[in-house]
């Protein structure tokens, strides 16, 4: 017989950790919970539910809601592996008997990737929400024949209307992380309403961090926009991707060499760029200024000089800057404005166990945290309304444009 203790009472007993294990016949621990317990009225009067999971048995899930009289409540189900009901007719019947249940397969571009996350969000009539993160699939066998863990959040009440969405994210930034995670699914039709609910909720009492894996290129490339190129050796590993890239790619909180995962993009004018510029030079001088650059391997790193947005493409770039940018090209981790060009004399070379620098150089480094930000925004639509952020001013255009096959560096 199941324990008649309410889920709210169980949460008081397991406070502050709110970690539960699934109910099994022989378990001796007291902090047990069933899926039906997640629907307990002691947690609030349920209005709607969102389930994102790997394997989902819709019939079992619907039956769990029926047991507590909640089968008519709106439910959205996103699953990572399509449940095999043998025949399409069965799915059609499910849709007829469960018209309030919207279910969608989460598709991934990588054939070896899949949605393995298991999170449920419950909305209540008073506007509050609650988060459950679990190890179990939404199937009977998972909840009754295997050891499973569940974390259930405290109630997250609806914020006051005068507060901004970015407020009340909690001491660990849980809300912001969850919003970003849900947005990454790019399933706005199914998730837009839920993202807004999370944004308007107060997560001040949530003291855990959300740790997410997202199927995308997660390394932030480094962009070097320079006014001259040097001699770097017979291949990229001789200096460019070794000493130089490792210097800019390291992270103080990482014990590993994170720069090995970083990509390098070089912004430097091609001969085509130079020919299209108004250099105020006689034709003979202009042609004499154009030269081939004899490091063919370097071409894979090179991108055109383009500054159309500021109407600066027709002028030779002499400004030197270095930055680390998000894969989507919308955020900056840092920005360095410097006199240093992409040269060994400016950045240094290995000298025994030390690094030897030949030139005097000077620059200024912008770090977001000193401006009260997590990152510098590069796009207007990445700035929330009433948020005290200003788009960071880059001189060159994004996205970058690779050299054409017949391009050579100036």
Coordinates of C-alpha atoms in Angstrom, one line a residue:
X1 CA 0.0 0.0 0.0
X2 CA 1.3 3.4 -0.9
X3 CA 2.1 5.9 1.8
X4 CA -0.8 8.3 2.2
X5 CA 1.6 11.1 3.2
X6 CA 1.2 14.2 1.0
X7 CA 4.0 15.2 -1.3
X8 CA 4.1 18.6 0.4
X9 CA 4.7 16.9 3.7
X10 CA 7.4 14.7 2.1
X11 CA 9.1 17.9 0.8
X12 CA 9.2 19.4 4.3
X13 CA 10.9 16.2 5.5
X14 CA 13.5 16.2 2.7
X15 CA 14.1 19.9 2.9
X16 CA 16.5 21.5 1.8
X17 CA 17.7 19.0 -0.7
X18 CA 14.4 17.8 -2.1
X19 CA 15.9 14.6 -3.5
X20 CA 13.7 11.6 -3.7
X21 CA 14.0 8.0 -4.9
X22 CA 11.2 6.1 -6.6
X23 CA 8.9 3.9 -4.6
X24 CA 9.8 0.3 -4.7
X25 CA 8.4 -2.7 -2.6
X26 CA 11.6 -3.5 -0.7
X27 CA 13.1 0.0 -0.3
X28 CA 13.8 1.0 3.4
X29 CA 14.4 4.7 2.7
X30 CA 11.6 7.2 3.6
X31 CA 12.3 9.8 0.9
X32 CA 10.4 7.9 -1.8
X33 CA 8.1 9.3 -4.4
X34 CA 5.9 7.9 -7.2
X35 CA 5.1 9.7 -10.5
X36 CA 1.5 10.1 -9.2
X37 CA 3.0 12.0 -6.2
X38 CA 4.2 14.7 -8.6
X39 CA 0.6 15.4 -9.3
X40 CA -0.4 15.6 -5.7
X41 CA -2.9 18.5 -5.0
X42 CA -0.8 19.4 -1.9
X43 CA 1.7 20.9 -4.3
X44 CA -1.0 23.2 -5.9
X45 CA -4.0 23.0 -8.2
X46 CA -2.6 21.8 -11.4
X47 CA -3.3 23.8 -14.6
X48 CA -1.0 22.3 -17.2
X49 CA 2.1 20.2 -17.6
X50 CA 5.2 20.0 -19.8
X51 CA 7.3 16.8 -20.0
X52 CA 10.6 16.6 -21.9
X53 CA 11.9 13.0 -21.7
X54 CA 13.7 10.3 -23.6
X55 CA 11.2 7.4 -23.8
X56 CA 7.5 8.1 -23.2
X57 CA 4.6 5.7 -23.0
X58 CA 1.7 8.0 -23.6
X59 CA -0.9 5.5 -22.5
X60 CA 0.9 5.0 -19.2
X61 CA 1.4 8.7 -18.7
X62 CA -2.3 9.4 -19.4
X63 CA -3.3 6.7 -17.0
X64 CA -1.2 8.3 -14.2
X65 CA -3.2 11.5 -14.7
X66 CA -6.5 9.6 -14.8
X67 CA -5.7 8.1 -11.4
X68 CA -5.8 11.5 -9.8
X69 CA -8.6 12.9 -12.0
X70 CA -6.3 15.2 -14.1
X71 CA -6.7 13.6 -17.5
X72 CA -8.4 16.6 -19.0
X73 CA -5.6 19.1 -18.1
X74 CA -3.5 20.4 -21.0
X75 CA -0.2 18.5 -21.4
X76 CA 2.8 19.0 -23.8
X77 CA 5.1 16.0 -24.2
X78 CA 8.4 16.2 -26.1
X79 CA 10.3 12.9 -26.4
X80 CA 13.7 11.9 -27.8
X81 CA 12.9 8.5 -29.0
X82 CA 9.7 7.8 -31.0
X83 CA 7.6 5.3 -29.1
X84 CA 6.7 2.3 -31.3
X85 CA 2.9 1.6 -31.1
X86 CA 3.2 -0.8 -34.0
X87 CA 0.6 0.9 -36.1
X88 CA -0.1 4.5 -37.1
X89 CA -3.8 3.7 -36.4
X90 CA -2.9 3.3 -32.7
X91 CA -1.4 6.8 -32.6
X92 CA -4.5 8.2 -34.3
X93 CA -6.6 6.6 -31.6
X94 CA -4.4 8.1 -28.9
X95 CA -4.8 11.5 -30.4
X96 CA -8.6 11.1 -30.3
X97 CA -8.8 9.9 -26.7
X98 CA -6.2 12.4 -25.5
X99 CA -7.0 15.6 -27.4
X100 CA -5.5 17.7 -24.6
X101 CA -2.1 16.0 -25.0
X102 CA 0.3 17.5 -27.6
X103 CA 3.2 15.3 -28.3
X104 CA 6.3 16.0 -30.5
X105 CA 9.4 14.1 -31.4
X106 CA 12.6 16.1 -30.7
X107 CA 14.7 15.8 -33.9
X108 CA 18.5 16.3 -33.8
X109 CA 20.8 17.0 -36.8
X110 CA 23.4 14.6 -35.6
X111 CA 22.4 11.0 -36.4
X112 CA 24.2 9.9 -33.2
X113 CA 22.6 12.5 -31.0
X114 CA 19.3 12.2 -29.1
X115 CA 17.3 14.0 -26.5
X116 CA 18.2 12.2 -23.2
X117 CA 17.0 15.0 -20.9
X118 CA 14.2 14.3 -18.4
X119 CA 12.5 17.3 -17.0
X120 CA 8.9 18.1 -16.1
X121 CA 7.4 21.6 -15.5
X122 CA 4.1 21.9 -13.7
X123 CA 2.0 25.1 -13.9
X124 CA -0.6 25.8 -11.2
X125 CA -3.8 27.8 -11.1
X126 CA -2.2 30.5 -8.9
X127 CA 0.5 31.2 -11.6
X128 CA 3.3 29.4 -9.8
X129 CA 5.4 26.6 -11.4
X130 CA 7.5 23.8 -10.1
X131 CA 10.4 21.9 -11.8
X132 CA 11.0 18.2 -11.6
X133 CA 14.3 16.7 -12.9
X134 CA 14.5 12.9 -12.9
X135 CA 16.4 9.9 -14.2
X136 CA 13.4 7.9 -15.1
X137 CA 11.7 7.6 -18.5
X138 CA 7.9 8.1 -18.5
X139 CA 7.2 4.3 -18.5
X140 CA 5.9 1.9 -15.9
X141 CA 9.0 -0.3 -15.9
X142 CA 11.3 2.7 -15.1
X143 CA 9.2 3.8 -12.1
X144 CA 8.6 0.3 -10.6
X145 CA 11.5 -2.0 -11.6
X146 CA 14.6 0.3 -11.5
X147 CA 16.3 2.6 -9.0
X148 CA 15.5 6.2 -10.0
X149 CA 16.1 9.7 -8.6
X150 CA 13.9 12.8 -8.7
X151 CA 14.7 16.4 -7.7
X152 CA 11.6 18.5 -7.1
X153 CA 11.9 22.2 -6.8
X154 CA 10.3 24.5 -4.3
X155 CA 7.3 26.4 -5.6
X156 CA 8.3 29.2 -7.9
X157 CA 5.6 31.9 -7.6
X158 CA 4.7 34.3 -10.4
X159 CA 6.7 37.5 -10.2
X160 CA 5.1 40.9 -9.5
X161 CA 4.3 42.7 -12.7
X162 CA 6.7 45.5 -12.1
X163 CA 9.7 43.2 -12.0
X164 CA 11.8 42.5 -15.1
X165 CA 12.0 39.0 -16.6
X166 CA 15.7 38.9 -15.8
X167 CA 15.1 39.4 -12.1
X168 CA 14.5 36.6 -9.5
X169 CA 16.7 34.2 -11.4
X170 CA 17.9 32.7 -8.1
X171 CA 21.3 32.6 -6.3
X172 CA 22.7 30.2 -9.0
X173 CA 21.0 31.7 -12.1
X174 CA 18.8 28.7 -12.5
X175 CA 16.0 30.5 -14.3
X176 CA 18.3 32.1 -16.8
X177 CA 20.0 28.7 -17.5
X178 CA 16.6 27.0 -17.9
X179 CA 15.2 29.7 -20.3
X180 CA 18.4 29.4 -22.4
X181 CA 18.1 25.6 -22.4
X182 CA 14.5 25.6 -23.5
X183 CA 15.2 28.1 -26.2
X184 CA 17.9 25.9 -27.7
X185 CA 15.3 23.3 -28.7
X186 CA 14.0 25.8 -31.3
X187 CA 10.5 24.4 -30.9
X188 CA 8.7 27.7 -30.4
X189 CA 5.3 26.4 -31.2
X190 CA 5.5 23.9 -28.4
X191 CA 7.7 25.8 -25.9
X192 CA 7.1 29.5 -26.3
X193 CA 4.3 29.6 -23.6
X194 CA 6.5 27.5 -21.2
X195 CA 9.5 29.7 -21.7
X196 CA 7.4 32.8 -20.9
X197 CA 6.1 31.0 -17.7
X198 CA 9.6 30.3 -16.6
X199 CA 10.7 33.9 -17.3
X200 CA 7.9 35.3 -15.2
X201 CA 8.5 32.9 -12.2
X202 CA 10.5 33.7 -9.1
X203 CA 13.3 31.2 -8.7
X204 CA 14.8 32.9 -5.5
X205 CA 14.4 29.7 -3.5
X206 CA 16.1 27.4 -6.0
X207 CA 19.6 26.8 -4.7
X208 CA 20.9 24.2 -7.2
X209 CA 22.6 24.9 -10.5
X210 CA 21.3 23.6 -13.9
X211 CA 23.9 21.8 -15.8
X212 CA 22.9 21.2 -19.5
X213 CA 24.4 19.6 -22.5
X214 CA 23.2 21.0 -25.8
X215 CA 23.8 19.5 -29.3
X216 CA 25.8 22.3 -30.8
X217 CA 29.4 23.5 -31.4
X218 CA 30.2 24.7 -27.8
X219 CA 33.6 26.1 -28.3
X220 CA 33.8 29.8 -28.7
X221 CA 36.2 30.7 -31.6
X222 CA 38.7 33.5 -31.4
X223 CA 38.7 36.3 -34.0
X224 CA 41.8 38.3 -34.8
X225 CA 41.3 41.3 -37.0
X226 CA 44.7 42.6 -37.9
X227 CA 46.5 45.0 -40.3
X228 CA 49.5 42.8 -41.2
X229 CA 50.5 39.2 -41.3
X230 CA 53.8 37.7 -40.4
X231 CA 55.8 34.5 -41.1
X232 CA 54.5 31.8 -38.9
X233 CA 56.3 28.7 -40.2
X234 CA 55.6 25.8 -42.4
X235 CA 52.3 24.9 -40.7
X236 CA 49.7 26.3 -38.2
X237 CA 51.0 24.3 -35.3
X238 CA 54.5 26.0 -35.6
X239 CA 53.3 29.1 -33.7
X240 CA 49.8 30.2 -34.7
X241 CA 47.7 27.5 -33.1
X242 CA 50.3 26.6 -30.5
X243 CA 51.8 29.6 -28.6
X244 CA 49.4 32.3 -29.9
X245 CA 46.1 30.5 -29.8
X246 CA 46.9 28.8 -26.5
X247 CA 47.7 32.2 -25.0
X248 CA 44.3 33.6 -25.9
X249 CA 42.3 30.4 -25.5
X250 CA 43.2 29.5 -21.9
X251 CA 40.7 29.8 -19.2
X252 CA 41.8 30.3 -15.6
X253 CA 39.1 28.0 -14.2
X254 CA 40.2 25.1 -16.4
X255 CA 43.0 22.8 -15.6
X256 CA 43.1 21.5 -19.1
X257 CA 44.3 23.2 -22.2
X258 CA 41.0 24.6 -23.4
X259 CA 42.6 26.3 -26.3
X260 CA 43.0 23.0 -28.2
X261 CA 39.3 23.1 -28.7
X262 CA 39.2 26.7 -29.9
X263 CA 39.0 27.8 -33.5
X264 CA 40.8 30.7 -34.9
X265 CA 39.4 33.1 -37.5
X266 CA 41.6 35.8 -39.1
X267 CA 40.1 38.9 -40.6
X268 CA 42.5 40.4 -43.0
X269 CA 42.0 42.1 -46.4
X270 CA 42.4 40.0 -49.6
X271 CA 43.8 41.5 -52.8
X272 CA 40.2 41.8 -54.1
X273 CA 39.4 43.8 -51.0
X274 CA 42.3 46.1 -51.6
X275 CA 41.6 46.5 -55.3
X276 CA 38.0 47.7 -54.5
X277 CA 39.3 50.3 -52.0
X278 CA 39.8 54.0 -52.7
X279 CA 43.4 54.3 -51.5
X280 CA 44.0 57.7 -53.1
X281 CA 47.1 56.3 -54.7
X282 CA 48.3 56.3 -58.4
X283 CA 47.3 53.2 -60.2
X284 CA 50.9 52.0 -60.4
X285 CA 51.5 52.4 -56.7
X286 CA 48.2 50.7 -56.0
X287 CA 49.1 47.6 -58.0
X288 CA 52.6 47.6 -56.5
X289 CA 51.1 47.4 -53.0
X290 CA 49.4 44.1 -53.9
X291 CA 51.4 41.0 -53.3
X292 CA 50.9 37.2 -52.9
X293 CA 51.4 35.8 -49.5
X294 CA 53.3 32.6 -49.5
X295 CA 51.8 30.5 -46.7
X296 CA 49.1 28.5 -48.4
X297 CA 48.0 26.7 -45.2
X298 CA 47.1 30.1 -43.7
X299 CA 44.3 30.5 -46.2
X300 CA 42.0 28.2 -44.3
X301 CA 42.0 30.7 -41.4
X302 CA 41.5 33.9 -43.5
X303 CA 38.3 35.9 -43.8
X304 CA 37.5 39.0 -45.9
X305 CA 37.7 42.5 -44.6
X306 CA 34.1 43.6 -44.6
X307 CA 32.7 46.6 -42.6
X308 CA 29.6 47.4 -44.7
X309 CA 27.4 48.2 -41.7
X310 CA 29.6 51.1 -40.7
X311 CA 30.4 52.0 -44.3
X312 CA 34.1 51.3 -43.7
X313 CA 34.8 48.5 -46.2
X314 CA 36.5 50.9 -48.7
X315 CA 39.2 51.8 -46.2
X316 CA 42.3 49.8 -45.2
X317 CA 42.0 48.4 -41.7
X318 CA 44.8 49.5 -39.4
X319 CA 43.0 48.8 -36.1
X320 CA 44.0 45.6 -34.4
X321 CA 41.5 43.7 -32.2
X322 CA 41.1 40.2 -30.8
X323 CA 38.0 38.7 -29.3
X324 CA 36.3 35.5 -28.3
X325 CA 32.9 35.1 -29.7
X326 CA 30.0 32.7 -29.4
X327 CA 29.3 30.1 -32.2
X328 CA 26.1 32.0 -33.1
X329 CA 28.1 35.2 -33.4
X330 CA 25.9 37.1 -31.0
X331 CA 28.0 37.3 -27.8
X332 CA 31.5 38.3 -26.7
X333 CA 33.4 36.6 -23.9
X334 CA 36.1 39.3 -24.0
X335 CA 37.5 42.0 -26.4
X336 CA 41.1 43.2 -26.7
X337 CA 42.0 46.4 -28.6
X338 CA 45.7 46.5 -29.0
X339 CA 48.7 47.9 -30.9
X340 CA 49.9 44.3 -31.3
X341 CA 49.6 42.8 -34.8
X342 CA 49.6 39.1 -35.5
X343 CA 53.3 38.8 -35.3
X344 CA 55.8 36.7 -33.3
X345 CA 57.7 39.9 -32.3
X346 CA 54.5 41.2 -30.7
X347 CA 53.2 38.1 -29.0
X348 CA 56.4 36.3 -28.3
X349 CA 58.2 33.1 -29.2
X350 CA 59.4 30.2 -27.1
X351 CA 62.9 30.8 -25.7
X352 CA 64.0 27.7 -23.7
X353 CA 61.3 27.5 -21.0
X354 CA 60.2 31.1 -21.3
X355 CA 58.4 33.3 -23.9
X356 CA 60.5 36.1 -25.5
X357 CA 58.7 39.2 -26.7
X358 CA 60.6 41.7 -28.9
X359 CA 58.3 44.6 -29.2
X360 CA 56.6 47.2 -26.9
X361 CA 52.8 46.9 -27.4
X362 CA 49.9 48.3 -25.5
X363 CA 46.1 47.5 -25.4
X364 CA 43.0 47.5 -23.3
X365 CA 41.0 44.4 -22.4
X366 CA 37.2 44.4 -21.9
X367 CA 35.8 41.8 -19.5
X368 CA 32.0 41.5 -19.2
X369 CA 31.8 41.0 -15.4
X370 CA 33.4 44.5 -14.8
X371 CA 30.4 45.9 -16.7
X372 CA 27.9 43.9 -14.7
X373 CA 27.3 41.5 -17.6
X374 CA 27.8 37.8 -18.3
X375 CA 28.8 38.5 -21.8
X376 CA 28.8 41.5 -24.2
X377 CA 25.8 41.5 -26.6
X378 CA 26.4 41.9 -30.3
X379 CA 22.8 42.0 -31.5
X380 CA 20.0 44.3 -30.5
X381 CA 17.5 41.4 -30.1
X382 CA 19.8 39.8 -27.5
X383 CA 19.0 42.6 -25.1
X384 CA 15.9 42.3 -23.0
X385 CA 13.5 45.3 -22.8
X386 CA 14.6 47.7 -20.0
X387 CA 17.9 45.8 -19.6
X388 CA 20.8 48.1 -19.0
X389 CA 23.0 46.7 -21.8
X390 CA 24.5 48.3 -24.9
X391 CA 25.5 46.4 -28.0
X392 CA 29.3 46.1 -28.2
X393 CA 30.7 48.0 -31.2
X394 CA 32.6 45.8 -33.5
X395 CA 34.2 47.4 -36.6
X396 CA 34.0 44.4 -38.9
X397 CA 30.8 42.7 -40.1
X398 CA 29.3 39.4 -38.8
X399 CA 29.0 36.7 -40.0
X400 CA 32.5 36.5 -41.3
X401 CA 33.1 35.7 -45.0
X402 CA 35.8 33.2 -46.0
X403 CA 38.3 33.9 -48.7
X404 CA 37.2 32.7 -52.2
X405 CA 39.3 29.9 -53.7
X406 CA 41.1 32.4 -55.9
X407 CA 41.7 35.0 -53.2
X408 CA 45.1 35.7 -51.8
X409 CA 46.1 37.8 -48.7
X410 CA 47.2 41.4 -49.4

